[in-house]
Amino acid sequence: PVRPGVRKIHAVAAPNCSTPSDEGYAAVGQEDGVFFYDADDRLDCYVCKGKKSFLSWYKGYLVLVMDDVRGLQRISVYDLVNKFSAFSMTLRAGEGSNVLPGKKDMFGAEIEQASANAGLLNIDGRVTHVVSQWGLLIFVTSAMKIYLLSEKGLEAKLDQLFRKHLYQTALKIVDTIAVNPTSRTFRIHKMYAEHLFSQGEYDKAVDQYIKTIGGTVVQPSDVIRRFLGAKHPRRIINLTRYLDALHKDADGGGTSAHTTLLIKCFTKHQDQDSIQEFLKTKFGGKFDAESTVRVLRTAGYVEEAAELAERYDLRALYLRILLDAMQACRRALEYISSLPFLDAELAVKTNGKYLMQMQPDSTTDLLTQMCTKPHATNVGSSEHETSYIHSKAEDFISIFVDHP
């Protein structure tokens, strides 16, 4: 009888071909595959066509014994979570006697037994029992043979997968054990990256190198040297992707030299969008703003260089860009006027002659204010006192040479 609230589900299984899974679902082996059921409905299905003799569950693995039309039986152990075959073995499932029917009297009982024993050596027999006990998976056959399987340790599993270059499977196994990346995870990504690189799959290789960022297994300088030394047309694009990821990872170990190299890669490809996105980034303490500004300016990205110099308060460098690269004298005068008095005075002494040549009236007005209007400053005063000073006109005489 069906209990109230539980649907009756049609699921027919041969003897020994149904078992509960670790999650508490019913696993049923049928001709077309293995089906999973809960109390309400059918769930997942794994296609595996063929007649099944046994279905069992062992430490999260699905165990199947399937018959073959050639008189063979195949034992398969599947990891359904990571989707790979953990073990397989074929048994010769013939009968144990080689004595021809009706010839018993001809040979006698002793000869018959000897022949039967010899036959047992040549066959494996059919699986009659599948037992999980003492941490082992045990198969008993009709030929009086017992096969014991034990699960390998994690390192032994990984070594076997590495030999077959099955790095993705290895990563899946490790991910099911550890929630956060470990040194083992970084090591597998490194091995996978090196394998892909050796096969010429550079785009995929850089994806794996990026996943090593934040660990101690791979040094960024090693990856950079590898891509710079590679002879393929996309090497700079791949290097740019790695450096960009390194720059964005706070714990990636990136240095100011790496950031400068990233900007050089952007400018080499004239990647305006990436440069604009880069300038919106909140840079950490390792960021070398001055070197980056110089790289941008040299590559012709003058506005971007000026924006970054102003953001990082590189006053002298910002003024040189405004005056030398942009000839934006009026903008430079407005910037000088916004500076603290002593900094403004130094800026005028340094750039005043050129400003007087390009903007004589505006420069004269700025000098008049600096020399006649008192300006507040804390220099030379106590912590809570403010003094007022102004510039000395004689300090700017050299500016007026050739501009009476």
Short mmCIF file of C-alpha atoms in Angstrom, two decimals:
data_model
loop_
_atom_site.label_atom_id
_atom_site.label_comp_id
_atom_site.label_asym_id
_atom_site.label_seq_id
_atom_site.Cartn_x
_atom_site.Cartn_y
_atom_site.Cartn_z
CA PRO A 1 0.00 0.00 0.00
CA VAL A 2 1.08 3.54 -0.73
CA ARG A 3 1.42 5.78 2.32
CA PRO A 4 -0.69 8.97 2.30
CA GLY A 5 1.08 11.90 0.64
CA VAL A 6 3.54 9.69 -1.24
CA ARG A 7 3.23 9.20 -4.99
CA LYS A 8 3.41 5.71 -6.39
CA ILE A 9 6.24 5.64 -8.91
CA HIS A 10 6.72 2.91 -11.49
CA ALA A 11 10.33 1.78 -11.15
CA VAL A 12 11.06 -1.84 -11.95
CA ALA A 13 14.53 -3.17 -11.18
CA ALA A 14 16.09 -6.58 -11.58
CA PRO A 15 17.25 -8.40 -8.43
CA ASN A 16 20.33 -6.79 -6.80
CA CYS A 17 19.90 -3.67 -8.99
CA SER A 18 18.56 -1.13 -6.53
CA THR A 19 20.24 0.57 -3.61
CA PRO A 20 19.99 3.76 -1.51
CA SER A 21 22.53 6.47 -2.34
CA ASP A 22 24.51 8.47 0.23
CA GLU A 23 21.95 11.27 -0.08
CA GLY A 24 19.09 8.91 0.73
CA TYR A 25 17.71 8.62 -2.80
CA ALA A 26 16.77 5.31 -4.37
CA ALA A 27 19.13 4.31 -7.19
CA VAL A 28 17.52 1.86 -9.61
CA GLY A 29 19.36 0.09 -12.41
CA GLN A 30 17.31 -0.52 -15.56
CA GLU A 31 18.11 -1.49 -19.12
CA ASP A 32 18.50 2.12 -20.32
CA GLY A 33 20.43 3.51 -17.38
CA VAL A 34 20.51 4.26 -13.67
CA PHE A 35 17.60 6.31 -12.32
CA PHE A 36 17.35 8.13 -9.00
CA TYR A 37 14.10 8.61 -7.11
CA ASP A 38 12.93 10.40 -4.01
CA ALA A 39 9.59 10.01 -2.26
CA ASP A 40 7.83 12.21 -4.81
CA ASP A 41 9.29 11.78 -8.25
CA ARG A 42 12.11 10.56 -10.47
CA LEU A 43 15.23 12.71 -10.28
CA ASP A 44 18.46 12.35 -12.23
CA CYS A 45 19.21 9.73 -14.84
CA TYR A 46 22.60 8.45 -15.96
CA VAL A 47 22.51 6.77 -19.35
CA CYS A 48 24.23 3.42 -19.22
CA LYS A 49 22.61 0.92 -21.58
CA GLY A 50 22.92 -2.79 -21.01
CA LYS A 51 21.75 -5.59 -18.75
CA LYS A 52 22.76 -5.02 -15.14
CA SER A 53 23.44 -7.79 -12.64
CA PHE A 54 24.39 -5.74 -9.58
CA LEU A 55 24.08 -2.13 -8.49
CA SER A 56 25.65 -0.95 -5.24
CA TRP A 57 26.98 2.14 -3.48
CA TYR A 58 30.45 2.49 -1.96
CA LYS A 59 31.85 5.65 -0.35
CA GLY A 60 30.01 7.94 -2.74
CA TYR A 61 30.78 5.79 -5.80
CA LEU A 62 28.18 4.05 -7.94
CA VAL A 63 29.13 0.40 -8.48
CA LEU A 64 27.74 -1.44 -11.51
CA VAL A 65 28.14 -5.02 -12.73
CA MET A 66 26.89 -5.37 -16.31
CA ASP A 67 26.54 -8.40 -18.57
CA ASP A 68 28.03 -8.59 -22.04
CA VAL A 69 26.62 -10.65 -24.93
CA ARG A 70 30.05 -12.25 -25.36
CA GLY A 71 29.82 -13.98 -22.01
CA LEU A 72 31.72 -11.29 -20.17
CA GLN A 73 30.88 -9.19 -17.12
CA ARG A 74 32.16 -5.68 -16.61
CA ILE A 75 32.67 -4.12 -13.18
CA SER A 76 32.55 -0.32 -13.22
CA VAL A 77 32.94 2.16 -10.37
CA TYR A 78 31.78 5.73 -11.14
CA ASP A 79 32.31 9.01 -9.35
CA LEU A 80 29.04 10.75 -10.19
CA VAL A 81 29.97 14.02 -8.47
CA ASN A 82 33.13 14.58 -10.49
CA LYS A 83 31.81 12.62 -13.48
CA PHE A 84 34.58 10.14 -14.20
CA SER A 85 35.16 6.41 -14.13
CA ALA A 86 37.23 5.53 -11.07
CA PHE A 87 37.71 1.83 -11.90
CA SER A 88 36.73 -0.77 -14.48
CA MET A 89 37.48 -4.46 -14.93
CA THR A 90 36.20 -7.17 -17.26
CA LEU A 91 35.53 -10.71 -15.98
CA ARG A 92 35.41 -13.86 -18.08
CA ALA A 93 32.10 -15.19 -16.84
CA GLY A 94 32.16 -18.72 -18.39
CA GLU A 95 31.35 -21.88 -16.47
CA GLY A 96 34.05 -23.61 -14.47
CA SER A 97 34.19 -27.04 -16.19
CA ASN A 98 35.85 -27.86 -19.49
CA VAL A 99 34.51 -31.46 -19.52
CA LEU A 100 32.27 -32.20 -22.46
CA PRO A 101 28.67 -33.22 -21.59
CA GLY A 102 28.14 -36.99 -21.52
CA LYS A 103 31.86 -37.80 -21.19
CA LYS A 104 31.93 -38.24 -17.43
CA ASP A 105 32.18 -42.05 -17.53
CA MET A 106 34.94 -41.92 -20.16
CA PHE A 107 37.28 -39.87 -18.04
CA GLY A 108 36.25 -40.86 -14.53
CA ALA A 109 35.55 -38.69 -11.50
CA GLU A 110 39.20 -37.73 -10.81
CA ILE A 111 39.86 -36.70 -14.39
CA GLU A 112 36.63 -34.71 -14.39
CA GLN A 113 37.57 -32.85 -11.21
CA ALA A 114 41.04 -32.09 -12.54
CA SER A 115 39.52 -30.75 -15.73
CA ALA A 116 37.07 -28.63 -13.75
CA ASN A 117 39.87 -27.20 -11.61
CA ALA A 118 41.87 -26.36 -14.72
CA GLY A 119 38.82 -24.61 -16.13
CA LEU A 120 38.53 -22.48 -13.01
CA LEU A 121 42.00 -21.11 -13.67
CA ASN A 122 40.95 -19.87 -17.08
CA ILE A 123 37.76 -18.06 -16.08
CA ASP A 124 36.79 -15.44 -13.51
CA GLY A 125 33.20 -16.56 -13.02
CA ARG A 126 30.06 -14.54 -12.68
CA VAL A 127 29.66 -12.06 -9.82
CA THR A 128 27.40 -13.57 -7.21
CA HIS A 129 27.85 -11.12 -4.32
CA VAL A 130 28.91 -7.47 -3.93
CA VAL A 131 29.76 -6.52 -0.36
CA SER A 132 31.14 -3.36 1.25
CA GLN A 133 32.98 -4.29 4.45
CA TRP A 134 36.14 -3.32 6.39
CA GLY A 135 36.57 -0.30 4.13
CA LEU A 136 36.81 -2.60 1.09
CA LEU A 137 34.60 -3.29 -1.89
CA ILE A 138 34.35 -7.08 -2.24
CA PHE A 139 33.25 -9.07 -5.29
CA VAL A 140 32.61 -12.81 -4.97
CA THR A 141 32.28 -14.88 -8.17
CA SER A 142 30.92 -18.29 -9.10
CA ALA A 143 34.48 -19.46 -9.82
CA MET A 144 35.24 -19.22 -6.07
CA LYS A 145 37.32 -16.09 -6.61
CA ILE A 146 37.23 -12.95 -4.49
CA TYR A 147 38.27 -9.50 -5.71
CA LEU A 148 39.03 -6.84 -3.15
CA LEU A 149 39.03 -3.15 -4.08
CA SER A 150 40.20 -0.36 -1.80
CA GLU A 151 39.98 3.38 -2.40
CA LYS A 152 43.32 5.04 -3.07
CA GLY A 153 44.45 7.99 -1.00
CA LEU A 154 44.06 11.50 -2.36
CA GLU A 155 47.70 11.93 -3.41
CA ALA A 156 47.74 8.57 -5.18
CA LYS A 157 44.56 9.53 -7.06
CA LEU A 158 46.03 12.86 -8.08
CA ASP A 159 49.33 11.35 -9.23
CA GLN A 160 47.46 8.92 -11.45
CA LEU A 161 45.38 11.74 -12.93
CA PHE A 162 48.49 13.86 -13.49
CA ARG A 163 50.12 11.07 -15.48
CA LYS A 164 47.08 11.09 -17.76
CA HIS A 165 47.01 14.93 -17.86
CA LEU A 166 43.47 14.91 -16.40
CA TYR A 167 43.96 18.15 -14.52
CA GLN A 168 40.33 19.25 -14.67
CA THR A 169 39.24 16.03 -12.98
CA ALA A 170 41.95 16.50 -10.36
CA LEU A 171 40.66 20.02 -9.66
CA LYS A 172 37.11 18.75 -9.25
CA ILE A 173 38.26 16.19 -6.68
CA VAL A 174 40.23 18.77 -4.72
CA ASP A 175 37.36 21.28 -4.85
CA THR A 176 35.00 18.75 -3.24
CA ILE A 177 37.40 18.48 -0.30
CA ALA A 178 38.45 22.10 0.28
CA VAL A 179 36.09 25.09 0.20
CA ASN A 180 38.86 27.65 -0.33
CA PRO A 181 41.86 27.29 -2.67
CA THR A 182 44.85 25.56 -1.09
CA SER A 183 48.48 25.17 -2.13
CA ARG A 184 47.46 21.89 -3.73
CA THR A 185 44.86 23.71 -5.86
CA PHE A 186 47.39 26.31 -6.99
CA ARG A 187 49.87 23.54 -7.81
CA ILE A 188 47.35 21.77 -10.05
CA HIS A 189 46.53 25.01 -11.87
CA LYS A 190 50.24 25.54 -12.44
CA MET A 191 50.73 22.03 -13.83
CA TYR A 192 47.66 22.43 -16.04
CA ALA A 193 48.92 25.79 -17.31
CA GLU A 194 52.36 24.39 -18.13
CA HIS A 195 50.80 21.45 -19.96
CA LEU A 196 48.56 23.73 -22.03
CA PHE A 197 51.48 26.05 -22.78
CA SER A 198 53.61 23.14 -24.00
CA GLN A 199 50.74 22.11 -26.29
CA GLY A 200 50.55 25.60 -27.80
CA GLU A 201 47.16 26.39 -26.23
CA TYR A 202 48.27 29.79 -24.96
CA ASP A 203 44.84 31.33 -24.38
CA LYS A 204 43.80 28.43 -22.15
CA ALA A 205 47.21 28.42 -20.46
CA VAL A 206 46.89 32.04 -19.36
CA ASP A 207 43.45 31.23 -17.88
CA GLN A 208 45.13 28.69 -15.61
CA TYR A 209 48.06 30.98 -14.77
CA ILE A 210 45.55 33.63 -13.69
CA LYS A 211 44.06 31.10 -11.24
CA THR A 212 47.47 30.75 -9.57
CA ILE A 213 47.43 34.43 -8.56
CA GLY A 214 47.22 34.75 -4.79
CA GLY A 215 49.21 31.59 -4.11
CA THR A 216 52.91 31.04 -3.55
CA VAL A 217 53.38 28.27 -6.11
CA VAL A 218 53.96 30.54 -9.12
CA GLN A 219 55.97 33.75 -9.17
CA PRO A 220 54.53 36.42 -11.51
CA SER A 221 57.99 37.10 -12.95
CA ASP A 222 58.21 33.48 -14.16
CA VAL A 223 54.90 33.77 -16.03
CA ILE A 224 55.92 37.11 -17.54
CA ARG A 225 59.23 35.71 -18.79
CA ARG A 226 57.46 32.70 -20.26
CA PHE A 227 55.04 34.78 -22.32
CA LEU A 228 57.63 37.35 -23.34
CA GLY A 229 59.85 34.54 -24.61
CA ALA A 230 57.06 32.75 -26.47
CA LYS A 231 56.99 33.04 -30.25
CA HIS A 232 53.33 33.39 -31.06
CA PRO A 233 51.29 36.40 -32.24
CA ARG A 234 49.01 36.60 -29.19
CA ARG A 235 51.75 36.58 -26.57
CA ILE A 236 51.31 40.27 -25.67
CA ILE A 237 47.52 39.88 -25.47
CA ASN A 238 47.91 36.91 -23.15
CA LEU A 239 50.50 38.72 -21.06
CA THR A 240 48.16 41.72 -20.81
CA ARG A 241 45.35 39.53 -19.49
CA TYR A 242 47.65 38.05 -16.83
CA LEU A 243 49.04 41.43 -15.75
CA ASP A 244 45.55 42.94 -15.59
CA ALA A 245 44.37 40.12 -13.31
CA LEU A 246 47.54 40.48 -11.22
CA HIS A 247 46.97 44.22 -10.89
CA LYS A 248 43.35 43.77 -9.74
CA ASP A 249 44.18 41.12 -7.11
CA ALA A 250 45.19 42.80 -3.85
CA ASP A 251 47.01 39.66 -2.66
CA GLY A 252 48.45 38.71 -6.04
CA GLY A 253 51.99 39.94 -5.36
CA GLY A 254 51.93 42.54 -8.11
CA THR A 255 54.54 45.30 -7.98
CA SER A 256 54.82 48.76 -9.48
CA ALA A 257 56.99 47.27 -12.23
CA HIS A 258 54.15 44.90 -13.16
CA THR A 259 51.70 47.80 -13.32
CA THR A 260 54.06 49.79 -15.51
CA LEU A 261 54.45 46.81 -17.83
CA LEU A 262 50.66 46.46 -17.98
CA ILE A 263 50.31 50.08 -19.11
CA LYS A 264 52.96 49.48 -21.76
CA CYS A 265 50.97 46.50 -23.02
CA PHE A 266 47.78 48.61 -23.16
CA THR A 267 49.50 51.38 -25.07
CA LYS A 268 51.22 48.96 -27.44
CA HIS A 269 47.81 47.68 -28.53
CA GLN A 270 46.27 51.17 -28.36
CA ASP A 271 43.59 49.76 -26.10
CA GLN A 272 41.82 52.99 -25.17
CA ASP A 273 38.92 51.27 -23.35
CA SER A 274 41.24 49.25 -21.13
CA ILE A 275 43.27 52.34 -20.29
CA GLN A 276 40.13 54.23 -19.30
CA GLU A 277 38.98 51.34 -17.15
CA PHE A 278 42.45 51.13 -15.63
CA LEU A 279 42.34 54.82 -14.64
CA LYS A 280 39.08 54.21 -12.75
CA THR A 281 40.77 51.64 -10.53
CA LYS A 282 41.48 52.39 -6.88
CA PHE A 283 45.18 51.61 -6.75
CA GLY A 284 46.94 50.17 -3.73
CA GLY A 285 50.11 51.29 -1.98
CA LYS A 286 52.36 49.40 -4.42
CA PHE A 287 51.19 51.51 -7.35
CA ASP A 288 53.95 53.63 -8.93
CA ALA A 289 51.89 56.57 -10.17
CA GLU A 290 54.84 58.61 -11.42
CA SER A 291 56.17 55.81 -13.65
CA THR A 292 52.69 55.14 -14.98
CA VAL A 293 52.17 58.81 -15.83
CA ARG A 294 55.46 58.88 -17.72
CA VAL A 295 54.54 55.72 -19.68
CA LEU A 296 51.16 57.17 -20.66
CA ARG A 297 52.69 60.47 -21.70
CA THR A 298 55.43 58.81 -23.77
CA ALA A 299 52.81 56.67 -25.53
CA GLY A 300 50.80 59.76 -26.46
CA TYR A 301 47.99 59.38 -23.93
CA VAL A 302 48.45 62.92 -22.67
CA GLU A 303 44.99 63.56 -21.22
CA GLU A 304 45.10 60.25 -19.37
CA ALA A 305 48.57 61.04 -18.03
CA ALA A 306 47.41 64.48 -16.86
CA GLU A 307 44.35 62.99 -15.15
CA LEU A 308 46.45 60.45 -13.25
CA ALA A 309 49.08 63.03 -12.28
CA GLU A 310 46.43 65.36 -10.89
CA ARG A 311 44.74 62.54 -8.97
CA TYR A 312 48.01 61.56 -7.28
CA ASP A 313 49.04 65.16 -6.64
CA LEU A 314 52.17 64.96 -8.77
CA ARG A 315 52.24 68.73 -9.07
CA ALA A 316 55.48 69.30 -10.94
CA LEU A 317 54.78 66.47 -13.38
CA TYR A 318 51.20 67.63 -13.91
CA LEU A 319 52.36 71.15 -14.76
CA ARG A 320 55.00 69.86 -17.19
CA ILE A 321 52.28 67.89 -19.02
CA LEU A 322 49.97 70.91 -19.15
CA LEU A 323 52.67 73.22 -20.43
CA ASP A 324 54.91 71.01 -22.58
CA ALA A 325 52.51 68.43 -23.99
CA MET A 326 49.19 70.29 -24.02
CA GLN A 327 50.20 73.96 -24.13
CA ALA A 328 47.31 74.53 -21.72
CA CYS A 329 48.75 77.65 -20.07
CA ARG A 330 45.45 79.04 -18.83
CA ARG A 331 44.61 75.69 -17.23
CA ALA A 332 48.08 75.64 -15.67
CA LEU A 333 47.58 79.12 -14.19
CA GLU A 334 44.24 78.09 -12.69
CA TYR A 335 45.89 75.03 -11.17
CA ILE A 336 48.74 77.07 -9.70
CA SER A 337 46.22 79.46 -8.16
CA SER A 338 44.56 76.53 -6.38
CA LEU A 339 47.80 75.32 -4.77
CA PRO A 340 48.96 76.20 -1.23
CA PHE A 341 50.83 79.49 -1.30
CA LEU A 342 54.40 78.19 -0.97
CA ASP A 343 53.78 75.49 -3.60
CA ALA A 344 52.24 78.06 -5.93
CA GLU A 345 55.24 80.34 -5.42
CA LEU A 346 57.64 77.51 -6.32
CA ALA A 347 55.56 76.63 -9.41
CA VAL A 348 55.66 80.22 -10.67
CA LYS A 349 59.42 80.47 -10.11
CA THR A 350 59.87 77.25 -12.12
CA ASN A 351 57.43 77.90 -14.97
CA GLY A 352 56.86 81.67 -14.81
CA LYS A 353 59.08 82.64 -17.74
CA TYR A 354 57.17 80.35 -20.13
CA LEU A 355 53.81 81.43 -18.70
CA MET A 356 54.76 85.08 -19.12
CA GLN A 357 55.56 84.40 -22.76
CA MET A 358 52.28 82.58 -23.47
CA GLN A 359 49.87 84.36 -21.09
CA PRO A 360 51.50 87.67 -20.02
CA ASP A 361 48.38 89.37 -18.64
CA SER A 362 47.11 86.41 -16.61
CA THR A 363 50.61 85.67 -15.32
CA THR A 364 51.13 89.30 -14.27
CA ASP A 365 47.80 89.29 -12.42
CA LEU A 366 48.80 86.11 -10.55
CA LEU A 367 52.17 87.62 -9.57
CA THR A 368 50.50 90.85 -8.42
CA GLN A 369 48.22 88.87 -6.07
CA MET A 370 51.12 86.82 -4.72
CA CYS A 371 53.25 89.89 -4.00
CA THR A 372 50.55 92.22 -2.58
CA LYS A 373 47.90 90.05 -0.98
CA PRO A 374 48.78 88.38 2.35
CA HIS A 375 48.37 84.61 2.30
CA ALA A 376 47.75 82.43 5.35
CA THR A 377 50.35 79.80 6.21
CA ASN A 378 51.30 77.70 9.23
CA VAL A 379 54.98 77.54 8.36
CA GLY A 380 57.08 78.91 11.19
CA SER A 381 54.09 79.28 13.50
CA SER A 382 52.99 77.28 16.48
CA GLU A 383 50.40 74.58 16.09
CA HIS A 384 47.44 76.86 16.80
CA GLU A 385 48.73 80.08 15.18
CA THR A 386 48.46 81.24 11.59
CA SER A 387 50.84 83.73 9.99
CA TYR A 388 50.35 85.75 6.81
CA ILE A 389 53.03 86.20 4.20
CA HIS A 390 53.39 87.40 0.61
CA SER A 391 56.02 86.96 -2.09
CA LYS A 392 58.90 89.33 -2.69
CA ALA A 393 58.70 91.02 -6.06
CA GLU A 394 62.48 90.85 -6.57
CA ASP A 395 62.27 87.01 -6.55
CA PHE A 396 60.43 87.16 -9.90
CA ILE A 397 62.61 89.69 -11.76
CA SER A 398 64.02 86.97 -14.02
CA ILE A 399 60.52 86.21 -15.30
CA PHE A 400 60.24 89.70 -16.81
CA VAL A 401 63.47 89.49 -18.77
CA ASP A 402 62.51 90.06 -22.43
CA HIS A 403 58.98 90.91 -21.17
CA PRO A 404 59.13 94.49 -19.85
#
